[in-house]
Coordinates of C-alpha atoms in Angstrom, one line a residue:
X18 CA -83.4 237.7 -151.8
X19 CA -83.4 234.4 -153.6
X20 CA -80.4 233.4 -155.6
X21 CA -82.1 231.9 -158.6
X22 CA -78.9 230.5 -160.0
X23 CA -77.7 228.8 -156.7
X24 CA -76.9 225.2 -157.7
X25 CA -79.4 222.6 -156.7
X26 CA -78.2 219.5 -154.9
X27 CA -77.0 216.7 -157.1
X28 CA -79.0 213.5 -157.0
X29 CA -77.2 210.7 -155.1
X30 CA -75.5 208.3 -157.5
X31 CA -74.7 206.1 -154.5
X32 CA -78.4 205.6 -153.8
X33 CA -79.3 205.3 -157.5
X34 CA -76.7 202.4 -157.8
X35 CA -78.1 200.8 -154.6
X36 CA -81.6 201.0 -156.1
X37 CA -80.4 199.5 -159.4
X38 CA -78.8 196.6 -157.5
X39 CA -82.0 196.0 -155.6
X40 CA -84.1 196.1 -158.8
X41 CA -81.7 193.5 -160.3
X42 CA -82.2 191.2 -157.2
X43 CA -86.1 191.3 -157.1
X44 CA -88.1 188.3 -158.2
X45 CA -88.7 189.3 -161.8
X46 CA -86.6 189.5 -165.0
X47 CA -84.5 192.6 -164.9
X48 CA -86.3 195.4 -166.6
X49 CA -89.6 193.6 -166.6
X50 CA -91.4 196.5 -164.9
X51 CA -90.2 199.0 -167.4
X52 CA -90.6 202.7 -166.4
X53 CA -91.7 201.7 -162.9
X54 CA -88.1 200.5 -162.3
X55 CA -86.5 203.7 -163.5
X56 CA -89.0 205.9 -161.6
X57 CA -88.1 204.1 -158.3
X58 CA -84.4 204.5 -159.1
X59 CA -84.8 208.1 -159.9
X60 CA -86.8 208.8 -156.7
X61 CA -84.2 206.9 -154.6
X62 CA -81.4 209.1 -156.0
X63 CA -83.4 212.3 -155.4
X64 CA -84.6 211.4 -151.9
X65 CA -81.1 209.9 -151.0
X66 CA -82.6 206.7 -149.8
X67 CA -82.7 203.0 -150.7
X68 CA -86.5 203.1 -150.0
X69 CA -88.1 205.8 -152.1
X70 CA -91.6 207.1 -151.2
X71 CA -94.5 209.0 -152.8
X72 CA -96.8 209.0 -149.8
X73 CA -96.6 212.5 -148.5
X74 CA -97.8 214.6 -151.5
X75 CA -98.4 218.4 -151.5
X76 CA -100.4 219.9 -154.3
X77 CA -100.0 223.7 -154.9
X78 CA -102.2 225.5 -157.5
X79 CA -101.3 229.0 -158.5
X80 CA -104.0 231.2 -160.2
X81 CA -103.6 234.2 -162.3
X82 CA -105.5 236.3 -164.9
X83 CA -104.3 237.7 -168.2
X84 CA -105.0 241.1 -169.8
X85 CA -104.8 239.5 -173.2
X86 CA -108.2 237.8 -172.6
X87 CA -109.7 241.0 -173.9
X88 CA -108.6 239.8 -177.4
X89 CA -111.0 236.9 -177.4
X90 CA -108.3 234.3 -177.0
X91 CA -110.4 232.0 -174.7
X92 CA -113.7 230.3 -175.0
X93 CA -114.4 231.3 -171.4
X94 CA -114.5 234.7 -169.7
X95 CA -111.8 235.7 -167.2
X96 CA -114.4 235.6 -164.4
X97 CA -114.0 231.9 -164.5
X98 CA -110.6 232.1 -162.8
X99 CA -112.1 233.5 -159.6
X100 CA -115.1 231.2 -159.8
X101 CA -112.8 228.2 -160.1
X102 CA -110.7 229.2 -157.1
X103 CA -113.9 229.1 -155.1
X104 CA -114.7 225.7 -156.6
X105 CA -111.2 224.5 -155.6
X106 CA -111.7 225.4 -152.0
X107 CA -115.3 224.1 -152.0
X108 CA -114.0 220.7 -153.1
X109 CA -115.8 220.5 -156.5
X110 CA -113.0 220.9 -158.9
X111 CA -111.1 218.0 -160.5
X112 CA -107.9 218.7 -158.6
X113 CA -110.0 218.8 -155.3
X114 CA -111.4 215.4 -156.0
X115 CA -108.0 214.0 -156.9
X116 CA -106.4 215.6 -153.8
X117 CA -109.0 213.9 -151.6
X118 CA -108.5 210.6 -153.3
X119 CA -104.7 210.8 -152.9
X120 CA -104.9 212.0 -149.3
X121 CA -102.9 215.0 -150.4
X122 CA -102.9 218.5 -149.1
X123 CA -104.2 221.1 -151.6
X124 CA -103.1 224.7 -151.3
X125 CA -104.6 227.3 -153.7
X126 CA -102.7 230.6 -154.2
X127 CA -104.1 233.7 -155.9
X128 CA -100.8 234.8 -157.6
X129 CA -102.5 237.4 -159.8
X130 CA -106.2 237.0 -160.5
X131 CA -108.5 239.9 -161.1
X132 CA -110.1 239.3 -157.7
X133 CA -110.2 242.5 -155.7
X134 CA -111.1 240.8 -152.4
X135 CA -109.6 237.8 -150.6
X136 CA -111.3 234.5 -151.4
X137 CA -111.9 232.2 -148.3
X138 CA -109.5 229.3 -148.3
X139 CA -107.3 230.9 -150.9
X140 CA -103.9 232.4 -150.1
X141 CA -103.5 235.8 -151.7
X142 CA -99.9 236.6 -152.7
X143 CA -99.8 238.9 -155.7
X144 CA -98.2 242.1 -156.9
X145 CA -101.2 243.2 -159.0
X146 CA -104.6 241.9 -160.2
X147 CA -103.9 240.3 -163.5
X148 CA -101.3 241.0 -166.2
X149 CA -101.5 243.9 -168.7
X150 CA -102.6 243.2 -172.3
X151 CA -99.3 242.2 -173.8
X152 CA -100.6 243.1 -177.3
X153 CA -100.2 246.7 -176.2
X154 CA -97.4 246.7 -173.6
X155 CA -95.3 244.3 -171.5
X156 CA -97.4 242.0 -169.4
X157 CA -95.4 242.7 -166.3
X158 CA -92.7 244.9 -164.9
X159 CA -89.4 243.4 -163.7
X160 CA -90.5 244.1 -160.1
X161 CA -93.8 242.2 -160.7
X162 CA -92.0 239.2 -162.1
X163 CA -89.6 239.2 -159.1
X164 CA -92.6 239.4 -156.7
X165 CA -94.4 236.5 -158.4
X166 CA -91.2 234.3 -158.5
X167 CA -90.9 235.0 -154.7
X168 CA -94.5 234.0 -154.2
X169 CA -93.5 230.6 -155.5
X170 CA -90.6 230.5 -153.1
X171 CA -92.9 231.3 -150.2
X172 CA -95.3 228.5 -151.2
X173 CA -92.5 226.0 -151.2
X174 CA -91.3 227.3 -147.8
X175 CA -94.7 226.6 -146.3
X176 CA -94.9 223.2 -148.0
X177 CA -91.4 222.1 -147.0
X178 CA -92.3 222.4 -143.3
X179 CA -94.4 219.3 -143.8
X180 CA -91.5 217.4 -145.4
X181 CA -93.3 216.1 -148.5
X182 CA -91.9 213.3 -150.6
X183 CA -92.8 215.2 -153.7
X184 CA -94.7 218.3 -154.8
X185 CA -97.4 218.5 -157.5
X186 CA -97.7 222.0 -159.1
X187 CA -100.8 223.2 -161.0
X188 CA -102.3 226.3 -162.3
X189 CA -105.6 228.1 -163.1
X190 CA -105.9 231.1 -165.3
X191 CA -108.2 231.9 -168.2
X192 CA -105.9 233.0 -171.1
X193 CA -102.8 231.3 -169.7
X194 CA -102.4 228.9 -172.7
X195 CA -102.0 232.1 -174.8
X196 CA -99.3 233.3 -172.5
X197 CA -97.6 229.9 -172.3
X198 CA -97.7 229.6 -176.1
X199 CA -96.2 233.0 -176.5
X200 CA -93.4 232.2 -174.0
X201 CA -92.8 228.8 -175.7
X202 CA -92.5 230.5 -179.1
X203 CA -90.2 233.2 -177.7
X204 CA -87.9 230.9 -175.7
X205 CA -87.6 228.2 -178.4
X206 CA -87.6 230.5 -181.4
X207 CA -90.3 228.6 -183.2
X208 CA -93.4 229.9 -185.0
X209 CA -96.5 230.6 -183.0
X210 CA -98.6 228.4 -185.3
X211 CA -96.6 225.4 -184.1
X212 CA -97.4 225.9 -180.4
X213 CA -100.8 227.7 -180.2
X214 CA -103.7 225.3 -179.5
X215 CA -107.4 225.4 -178.6
X216 CA -106.9 225.9 -174.9
X217 CA -110.3 226.0 -173.3
X218 CA -111.9 224.7 -176.5
X219 CA -111.5 227.3 -179.3
X220 CA -112.7 226.3 -182.7
X221 CA -110.5 226.6 -185.8
X222 CA -111.3 230.3 -186.3
X223 CA -110.5 231.0 -182.6
X224 CA -107.2 229.2 -182.8
X225 CA -106.3 231.3 -185.9
X226 CA -107.2 234.5 -184.0
X227 CA -105.2 233.4 -180.9
X228 CA -102.2 232.6 -183.2
X229 CA -102.4 236.0 -184.8
X230 CA -102.5 237.7 -181.3
X231 CA -99.4 235.8 -180.2
X232 CA -97.5 236.5 -183.4
X233 CA -98.3 240.2 -183.2
X234 CA -97.3 240.4 -179.6
X235 CA -94.0 238.7 -180.2
X236 CA -93.3 241.1 -183.1
X237 CA -94.2 244.1 -180.9
X238 CA -91.8 243.0 -178.1
X239 CA -89.1 241.8 -180.6
X240 CA -89.3 238.3 -179.4
X241 CA -90.2 236.6 -182.7
X242 CA -87.7 233.9 -183.6
X243 CA -85.3 235.3 -181.0
X244 CA -84.8 232.4 -178.6
X245 CA -85.5 235.0 -175.8
X246 CA -84.3 234.7 -172.3
X247 CA -86.8 233.4 -169.7
X248 CA -86.7 236.7 -168.0
X249 CA -87.8 238.5 -171.2
X250 CA -90.5 235.9 -171.9
X251 CA -91.9 236.2 -168.4
X252 CA -91.9 240.0 -168.4
X253 CA -93.2 240.7 -171.9
X254 CA -95.7 237.9 -172.5
X255 CA -95.8 235.9 -169.2
X256 CA -98.3 235.4 -166.5
X257 CA -98.1 235.9 -162.7
X258 CA -99.1 232.3 -162.1
X259 CA -96.5 231.1 -164.6
X260 CA -93.8 233.2 -162.8
X261 CA -94.9 231.9 -159.5
X262 CA -94.6 228.3 -160.8
X263 CA -91.1 229.1 -162.1
X264 CA -90.0 230.4 -158.7
X265 CA -91.6 227.4 -156.9
X266 CA -89.9 224.9 -159.2
X267 CA -86.5 226.5 -158.6
X268 CA -87.1 226.7 -154.9
X269 CA -88.3 223.1 -154.6
X270 CA -85.2 221.8 -156.5
X271 CA -82.9 223.9 -154.3
X272 CA -84.5 222.3 -151.2
X273 CA -84.1 218.8 -152.6
X274 CA -87.9 218.2 -153.1
X275 CA -88.8 216.4 -156.4
X276 CA -91.4 218.1 -158.5
X277 CA -94.0 216.2 -160.5
X278 CA -94.6 218.4 -163.5
X279 CA -98.1 218.7 -164.9
X280 CA -99.1 219.7 -168.5
X281 CA -98.4 222.5 -170.9
X282 CA -98.5 225.5 -168.5
X283 CA -96.4 224.0 -165.8
X284 CA -93.9 222.6 -168.3
X285 CA -93.4 226.1 -169.8
X286 CA -92.6 227.3 -166.2
X287 CA -90.2 224.3 -165.9
X288 CA -88.5 225.3 -169.1
X289 CA -88.1 228.9 -167.8
X290 CA -86.8 227.5 -164.5
X291 CA -84.2 225.3 -166.3
X292 CA -83.1 228.2 -168.5
X293 CA -82.6 230.3 -165.4
X294 CA -80.9 227.4 -163.5
X295 CA -79.9 224.3 -165.4
X296 CA -79.3 222.3 -162.2
X297 CA -83.1 222.2 -161.6
X298 CA -83.6 219.7 -164.4
X299 CA -82.8 216.4 -162.5
X300 CA -85.5 217.3 -159.9
X301 CA -88.3 217.2 -162.5
X302 CA -90.5 214.2 -163.2
X303 CA -92.9 214.7 -166.0
X304 CA -96.4 213.3 -165.4
X305 CA -98.2 213.4 -168.8
X306 CA -98.2 214.5 -172.4
X307 CA -100.9 217.1 -172.8
X308 CA -103.1 217.3 -175.8
X309 CA -102.3 221.0 -176.0
X310 CA -100.3 221.6 -179.2
X311 CA -97.3 223.4 -177.7
X312 CA -96.5 220.8 -175.1
X313 CA -94.6 218.5 -177.4
X314 CA -92.1 221.2 -178.2
X315 CA -91.5 222.0 -174.6
X316 CA -91.1 218.4 -173.6
X317 CA -88.6 217.9 -176.5
X318 CA -86.6 221.0 -175.3
X319 CA -86.5 219.5 -171.8
X320 CA -85.6 216.0 -173.1
X321 CA -88.6 214.8 -171.1
X322 CA -90.4 211.5 -171.4
X323 CA -93.8 211.8 -169.6
X324 CA -95.3 208.9 -167.7
X325 CA -98.8 209.1 -169.1
X326 CA -100.4 210.1 -172.4
X327 CA -104.2 210.3 -171.8
X328 CA -105.2 213.2 -174.0
X329 CA -105.6 215.5 -171.0
X330 CA -105.6 219.3 -171.2
X331 CA -107.4 220.4 -168.1
X332 CA -104.6 221.9 -166.1
X333 CA -105.0 222.4 -162.3
X334 CA -102.2 219.9 -161.7
X335 CA -104.8 217.2 -162.5
X336 CA -102.5 215.2 -164.9
X337 CA -99.7 215.1 -162.3
X338 CA -102.1 214.1 -159.6
X339 CA -103.3 211.2 -161.8
X340 CA -99.7 210.0 -162.1
X341 CA -99.1 209.9 -158.4
X342 CA -100.5 206.4 -157.9
X343 CA -98.1 205.1 -160.5
X344 CA -95.2 206.6 -158.5
X345 CA -96.6 205.0 -155.4
X346 CA -96.9 201.6 -157.0
X347 CA -93.3 202.0 -158.4
X348 CA -92.1 202.6 -154.8
X349 CA -94.2 199.8 -153.3
X350 CA -92.8 197.3 -155.8
X351 CA -89.3 198.5 -155.3
X352 CA -89.5 198.4 -151.5
X353 CA -91.7 195.4 -150.8
X354 CA -91.0 192.8 -153.5
X355 CA -88.9 189.9 -152.3
X356 CA -85.5 189.3 -153.6
X357 CA -84.6 186.0 -155.2
X358 CA -82.7 185.0 -152.1
X359 CA -85.5 186.0 -149.7
X360 CA -88.1 184.0 -151.7
X361 CA -85.8 181.1 -152.4
X362 CA -86.4 181.5 -156.1
X363 CA -83.7 180.5 -158.5
X364 CA -82.1 183.5 -160.1
X365 CA -81.0 184.0 -163.7
X366 CA -78.4 181.5 -164.9
X367 CA -75.2 183.1 -166.0

């Protein structure tokens, strides 16, 4: 059984300092490459090396369905979750294209969709088909949450055998912005109206309806304004794919593998993971600022400054995948630029 609170390894300050010294010796004014410098230093500390890398990338997408979709909280039917899993494995989805472009391995896991039969190319690892309607009853039992968390651990165990430089996590699940907004409101103790967004493209009336559903559910489960525990948030209003992401984030950090966090849904899982185990936080790099309303509150709670802000709200891990080339360039510049001495260039005068 996984010890969720087992401390994660501490990033190497020795390697961080060596990377800072190298940055200071490269043929550029110190700090001239901005965030690219800090990214390289952060990766050097996490990977315990003077030459950080972002070449070997694993992309893991967890899919799950939500009983609350019966409340008209999404512009798309829940059948789309299953259809998109097929699209992932057929190579037609955004994350499939990005994985090919990056030369990254893509693994798709059915962590809790409504599918009743296995989908070719998709790993099935779920305790049930979809969550319950959390406007009537808890979305999950404690045992189902535990199973989903462990599905995340199993995914990281498979991935770690290939010794990735970092892991990109993504999700697919019609209705999961509703679940993520409810979890955000519950864990941060802020009103649903501040975190509920359009998700798949709801109009103003749809967002109002979705906000009312979240508020009613939080009141039903006594989570409104409560700053609930991550365990309560996952059980009462969570999703199986969100729980699997939470388990994967903790497991990856415990195995010293950096995680490139995607948008709103994955960030909510990251918040839950950090609330369960605070030592996870240094292992998280945040790829982008989503256009989904609740993401800003989650990023603020995690004191995270994302790399990109492109107005994305697709999910699938797409925003994180788009950020990978920036990490690769940061590493290439750090590793391959000449120092002042090597290039016989005059350094800064003291």
